[in-house]
PDB file of C-alpha atoms in Angstrom:
ATOM      1  CA  UNK A  16      14.239  -3.264   6.837  1.00 82.00           C
ATOM      2  CA  UNK A  17      14.934  -1.824   3.362  1.00 93.00           C
ATOM      3  CA  UNK A  18      16.249  -4.637   1.172  1.00 94.00           C
ATOM      4  CA  UNK A  19      17.583  -2.429  -1.609  1.00 95.00           C
ATOM      5  CA  UNK A  20      17.831   1.255  -2.537  1.00 97.00           C
ATOM      6  CA  UNK A  21      18.162   1.994  -6.241  1.00 96.00           C
ATOM      7  CA  UNK A  22      18.198   4.981  -8.577  1.00 95.00           C
ATOM      8  CA  UNK A  23      14.884   5.667 -10.230  1.00 94.00           C
ATOM      9  CA  UNK A  24      15.753   8.130 -12.943  1.00 93.00           C
ATOM     10  CA  UNK A  25      17.886  11.160 -12.156  1.00 93.00           C
ATOM     11  CA  UNK A  26      16.052  12.500  -9.138  1.00 96.00           C
ATOM     12  CA  UNK A  27      14.369   9.627  -7.301  1.00 97.00           C
ATOM     13  CA  UNK A  28      15.326   6.746  -5.079  1.00 97.00           C
ATOM     14  CA  UNK A  29      13.455   3.434  -5.125  1.00 96.00           C
ATOM     15  CA  UNK A  30      13.388   1.794  -1.697  1.00 97.00           C
ATOM     16  CA  UNK A  31      12.525  -1.881  -2.040  1.00 97.00           C
ATOM     17  CA  UNK A  32      11.194  -3.694   1.029  1.00 96.00           C
ATOM     18  CA  UNK A  33      10.871  -7.048  -0.759  1.00 94.00           C
ATOM     19  CA  UNK A  34       8.327  -8.794  -2.939  1.00 93.00           C
ATOM     20  CA  UNK A  35       5.896  -9.851  -0.217  1.00 91.00           C
ATOM     21  CA  UNK A  36       2.686  -7.918   0.320  1.00 89.00           C
ATOM     22  CA  UNK A  37       1.513  -8.153   3.916  1.00 91.00           C
ATOM     23  CA  UNK A  38       0.800  -5.928   6.919  1.00 90.00           C
ATOM     24  CA  UNK A  39       4.311  -6.256   8.364  1.00 91.00           C
ATOM     25  CA  UNK A  40       6.073  -5.188   5.168  1.00 93.00           C
ATOM     26  CA  UNK A  41       3.614  -2.370   4.548  1.00 92.00           C
ATOM     27  CA  UNK A  42       4.044  -1.188   8.158  1.00 90.00           C
ATOM     28  CA  UNK A  43       7.789  -0.862   7.509  1.00 93.00           C
ATOM     29  CA  UNK A  44       7.142   1.194   4.355  1.00 94.00           C
ATOM     30  CA  UNK A  45       4.764   3.492   6.231  1.00 91.00           C
ATOM     31  CA  UNK A  46       7.189   3.798   9.157  1.00 92.00           C
ATOM     32  CA  UNK A  47       9.957   5.020   6.829  1.00 95.00           C
ATOM     33  CA  UNK A  48       7.477   7.375   5.149  1.00 95.00           C
ATOM     34  CA  UNK A  49       6.432   8.839   8.535  1.00 92.00           C
ATOM     35  CA  UNK A  50      10.039   9.151   9.776  1.00 94.00           C
ATOM     36  CA  UNK A  51      11.212  10.986   6.641  1.00 96.00           C
ATOM     37  CA  UNK A  52       8.180  13.316   6.864  1.00 95.00           C
ATOM     38  CA  UNK A  53       9.080  14.057  10.509  1.00 93.00           C
ATOM     39  CA  UNK A  54      12.690  14.831   9.581  1.00 94.00           C
ATOM     40  CA  UNK A  55      11.490  17.156   6.823  1.00 94.00           C
ATOM     41  CA  UNK A  56       9.184  18.949   9.243  1.00 93.00           C
ATOM     42  CA  UNK A  57      12.047  19.328  11.751  1.00 92.00           C
ATOM     43  CA  UNK A  58      14.250  20.660   8.909  1.00 89.00           C
ATOM     44  CA  UNK A  59      16.801  17.889   9.549  1.00 90.00           C
ATOM     45  CA  UNK A  60      16.833  16.852   5.886  1.00 91.00           C
ATOM     46  CA  UNK A  61      16.571  19.017   2.809  1.00 91.00           C
ATOM     47  CA  UNK A  62      15.807  18.449  -0.830  1.00 95.00           C
ATOM     48  CA  UNK A  63      13.167  15.748  -0.674  1.00 96.00           C
ATOM     49  CA  UNK A  64      10.198  16.931  -2.688  1.00 96.00           C
ATOM     50  CA  UNK A  65       7.886  13.922  -2.696  1.00 95.00           C
ATOM     51  CA  UNK A  66       7.385  10.565  -0.981  1.00 95.00           C
ATOM     52  CA  UNK A  67       5.283   7.866  -2.636  1.00 93.00           C
ATOM     53  CA  UNK A  68       4.584   4.778  -0.520  1.00 93.00           C
ATOM     54  CA  UNK A  69       3.000   1.618  -1.910  1.00 91.00           C
ATOM     55  CA  UNK A  70       2.438  -1.924  -0.678  1.00 91.00           C
ATOM     56  CA  UNK A  71       6.140  -2.777  -0.397  1.00 95.00           C
ATOM     57  CA  UNK A  72       8.074   0.113  -1.959  1.00 96.00           C
ATOM     58  CA  UNK A  73       8.818   3.748  -1.161  1.00 96.00           C
ATOM     59  CA  UNK A  74       9.824   6.210  -3.858  1.00 97.00           C
ATOM     60  CA  UNK A  75      11.673   9.310  -2.697  1.00 97.00           C
ATOM     61  CA  UNK A  76      11.864  12.145  -5.210  1.00 97.00           C
ATOM     62  CA  UNK A  77      14.421  14.859  -4.575  1.00 97.00           C
ATOM     63  CA  UNK A  78      15.703  18.196  -5.840  1.00 97.00           C
ATOM     64  CA  UNK A  79      19.093  17.711  -7.508  1.00 96.00           C
ATOM     65  CA  UNK A  80      20.064  21.292  -6.621  1.00 96.00           C
ATOM     66  CA  UNK A  81      19.859  20.371  -2.908  1.00 96.00           C
ATOM     67  CA  UNK A  82      20.793  16.693  -2.660  1.00 96.00           C
ATOM     68  CA  UNK A  83      21.615  13.602  -4.694  1.00 96.00           C
ATOM     69  CA  UNK A  84      20.973   9.868  -4.751  1.00 96.00           C
ATOM     70  CA  UNK A  85      23.980   8.965  -2.585  1.00 96.00           C
ATOM     71  CA  UNK A  86      22.940  11.393   0.155  1.00 95.00           C
ATOM     72  CA  UNK A  87      19.338  10.176   0.091  1.00 96.00           C
ATOM     73  CA  UNK A  88      20.485   6.537   0.176  1.00 96.00           C
ATOM     74  CA  UNK A  89      22.660   7.246   3.234  1.00 95.00           C
ATOM     75  CA  UNK A  90      19.789   9.004   5.009  1.00 94.00           C
ATOM     76  CA  UNK A  91      17.500   6.024   4.418  1.00 95.00           C
ATOM     77  CA  UNK A  92      20.159   3.458   5.403  1.00 95.00           C
ATOM     78  CA  UNK A  93      20.851   5.272   8.691  1.00 93.00           C
ATOM     79  CA  UNK A  94      17.274   5.924   9.804  1.00 93.00           C
ATOM     80  CA  UNK A  95      16.286   4.620  13.223  1.00 89.00           C
ATOM     81  CA  UNK A  96      12.756   3.359  12.735  1.00 88.00           C
ATOM     82  CA  UNK A  97       9.970   2.497  15.162  1.00 77.00           C
ATOM     83  CA  UNK A  98       7.668   0.223  13.201  1.00 74.00           C
ATOM     84  CA  UNK A  99       4.101   1.527  13.136  1.00 59.00           C
ATOM     85  CA  UNK A 100       1.539  -1.154  13.790  1.00 55.00           C
ATOM     86  CA  UNK A 101      -2.186  -1.779  13.991  1.00 52.00           C
ATOM     87  CA  UNK A 102      -2.316  -0.486  17.573  1.00 55.00           C
ATOM     88  CA  UNK A 103      -1.648   2.995  16.211  1.00 58.00           C
ATOM     89  CA  UNK A 104      -4.240   2.737  13.466  1.00 69.00           C
ATOM     90  CA  UNK A 105      -7.905   3.466  13.638  1.00 80.00           C
ATOM     91  CA  UNK A 106     -10.807   1.395  12.423  1.00 86.00           C
ATOM     92  CA  UNK A 107     -13.205   2.876   9.924  1.00 87.00           C
ATOM     93  CA  UNK A 108     -16.341   1.451   8.436  1.00 88.00           C
ATOM     94  CA  UNK A 109     -16.565   1.471   4.655  1.00 86.00           C
ATOM     95  CA  UNK A 110     -20.049   1.070   3.226  1.00 87.00           C
ATOM     96  CA  UNK A 111     -20.379  -1.440   0.393  1.00 86.00           C
ATOM     97  CA  UNK A 112     -23.242  -1.926  -2.040  1.00 86.00           C
ATOM     98  CA  UNK A 113     -24.162  -5.463  -3.040  1.00 89.00           C
ATOM     99  CA  UNK A 114     -27.517  -4.713  -4.653  1.00 89.00           C
ATOM    100  CA  UNK A 115     -28.522  -6.238  -7.951  1.00 86.00           C
ATOM    101  CA  UNK A 116     -27.498  -4.027 -10.873  1.00 86.00           C
ATOM    102  CA  UNK A 117     -24.734  -2.332  -8.860  1.00 86.00           C
ATOM    103  CA  UNK A 118     -22.606  -5.329  -7.897  1.00 86.00           C
ATOM    104  CA  UNK A 119     -20.971  -6.239 -11.187  1.00 86.00           C
ATOM    105  CA  UNK A 120     -18.580  -8.972 -10.059  1.00 89.00           C
ATOM    106  CA  UNK A 121     -20.792 -11.545  -8.370  1.00 91.00           C
ATOM    107  CA  UNK A 122     -21.569 -13.548 -11.495  1.00 90.00           C
ATOM    108  CA  UNK A 123     -17.925 -13.622 -12.595  1.00 92.00           C
ATOM    109  CA  UNK A 124     -16.699 -14.394  -9.073  1.00 94.00           C
ATOM    110  CA  UNK A 125     -19.278 -17.172  -8.658  1.00 94.00           C
ATOM    111  CA  UNK A 126     -18.010 -18.857 -11.829  1.00 94.00           C
ATOM    112  CA  UNK A 127     -14.355 -18.499 -10.847  1.00 94.00           C
ATOM    113  CA  UNK A 128     -14.790 -19.714  -7.262  1.00 95.00           C
ATOM    114  CA  UNK A 129     -17.757 -22.068  -7.577  1.00 96.00           C
ATOM    115  CA  UNK A 130     -19.438 -20.141  -4.726  1.00 96.00           C
ATOM    116  CA  UNK A 131     -22.897 -18.619  -4.449  1.00 95.00           C
ATOM    117  CA  UNK A 132     -23.420 -14.889  -3.918  1.00 94.00           C
ATOM    118  CA  UNK A 133     -24.362 -15.613  -0.315  1.00 94.00           C
ATOM    119  CA  UNK A 134     -21.169 -17.621   0.285  1.00 96.00           C
ATOM    120  CA  UNK A 135     -19.061 -14.895  -1.310  1.00 95.00           C
ATOM    121  CA  UNK A 136     -20.665 -12.278   0.926  1.00 94.00           C
ATOM    122  CA  UNK A 137     -20.096 -14.458   4.003  1.00 95.00           C
ATOM    123  CA  UNK A 138     -16.385 -14.744   3.189  1.00 95.00           C
ATOM    124  CA  UNK A 139     -16.060 -11.060   2.295  1.00 94.00           C
ATOM    125  CA  UNK A 140     -17.956  -9.586   5.251  1.00 93.00           C
ATOM    126  CA  UNK A 141     -16.647 -11.943   7.952  1.00 93.00           C
ATOM    127  CA  UNK A 142     -13.363 -10.128   8.556  1.00 90.00           C
ATOM    128  CA  UNK A 143     -11.689  -6.785   9.045  1.00 90.00           C
ATOM    129  CA  UNK A 144      -9.392  -5.638   6.247  1.00 91.00           C
ATOM    130  CA  UNK A 145      -6.051  -3.879   6.410  1.00 88.00           C
ATOM    131  CA  UNK A 146      -5.817  -0.691   4.330  1.00 87.00           C
ATOM    132  CA  UNK A 147      -2.441  -0.708   2.593  1.00 86.00           C
ATOM    133  CA  UNK A 148      -2.840   2.712   1.013  1.00 82.00           C
ATOM    134  CA  UNK A 149      -5.262   5.158  -0.531  1.00 80.00           C
ATOM    135  CA  UNK A 150      -4.859   6.763  -3.885  1.00 74.00           C
ATOM    136  CA  UNK A 151      -5.690   7.307  -7.527  1.00 69.00           C
ATOM    137  CA  UNK A 152      -9.309   8.181  -6.833  1.00 74.00           C
ATOM    138  CA  UNK A 153      -9.382  10.421  -3.752  1.00 73.00           C
ATOM    139  CA  UNK A 154     -10.009   8.296  -0.698  1.00 75.00           C
ATOM    140  CA  UNK A 155     -10.058   5.008  -2.630  1.00 79.00           C
ATOM    141  CA  UNK A 156      -8.787   2.399  -0.144  1.00 82.00           C
ATOM    142  CA  UNK A 157      -6.568  -0.479  -1.257  1.00 85.00           C
ATOM    143  CA  UNK A 158      -7.636  -3.220   1.126  1.00 86.00           C
ATOM    144  CA  UNK A 159      -5.756  -6.457   1.364  1.00 85.00           C
ATOM    145  CA  UNK A 160      -5.734  -9.992   2.557  1.00 88.00           C
ATOM    146  CA  UNK A 161      -8.973 -11.153   0.941  1.00 89.00           C
ATOM    147  CA  UNK A 162      -9.879 -14.709   1.888  1.00 91.00           C
ATOM    148  CA  UNK A 163      -8.232 -17.169  -0.523  1.00 92.00           C
ATOM    149  CA  UNK A 164     -11.605 -18.828  -1.181  1.00 94.00           C
ATOM    150  CA  UNK A 165     -12.836 -15.723  -3.046  1.00 94.00           C
ATOM    151  CA  UNK A 166      -9.563 -14.277  -4.349  1.00 92.00           C
ATOM    152  CA  UNK A 167      -9.220 -13.931  -8.131  1.00 91.00           C
ATOM    153  CA  UNK A 168      -7.308 -11.985 -10.764  1.00 89.00           C
ATOM    154  CA  UNK A 169      -8.298  -8.452 -11.711  1.00 86.00           C
ATOM    155  CA  UNK A 170     -10.267  -7.828 -14.867  1.00 89.00           C
ATOM    156  CA  UNK A 171      -8.043  -7.936 -17.920  1.00 90.00           C
ATOM    157  CA  UNK A 172      -9.606  -4.650 -19.093  1.00 91.00           C
ATOM    158  CA  UNK A 173     -11.022  -2.328 -16.403  1.00 86.00           C
ATOM    159  CA  UNK A 174     -14.603  -1.150 -16.762  1.00 86.00           C
ATOM    160  CA  UNK A 175     -15.048   2.360 -18.115  1.00 84.00           C
ATOM    161  CA  UNK A 176     -18.131   2.979 -15.943  1.00 75.00           C
TER     162      UNK A 176
END
């Protein structure tokens, strides 16, 4: 389950689920997140002020007046977890715009992959994607497992607009 639990500053614990990014690892992260939220709601744990899940990590921030790292680590180590899986998730449709002038990456992606716009769209639209998390911009989904044929590095410098 959790591979390592480390201090992250004075009042946070860093739960490391490994370096892999895939649905199984992310499902473990989300399962711990859900379980800790449930325990908070049931008032079975005190002092946790924020939970921040990511692809393969969970950060637990806590109030030092109510708990400490060792107590939080023991709580996490002793949790009995039912792994959440796709069966419990819902499918949503996310509209995408691929119109000329609004789809800024096709030219770059074509050069990097040696694929036409049509081929790129076929690869991209031919599957369902797993949403690892949402964040930063409200509702912005972080979808994963893009086909290797069209996968490439992020822009070195993000666009301002």
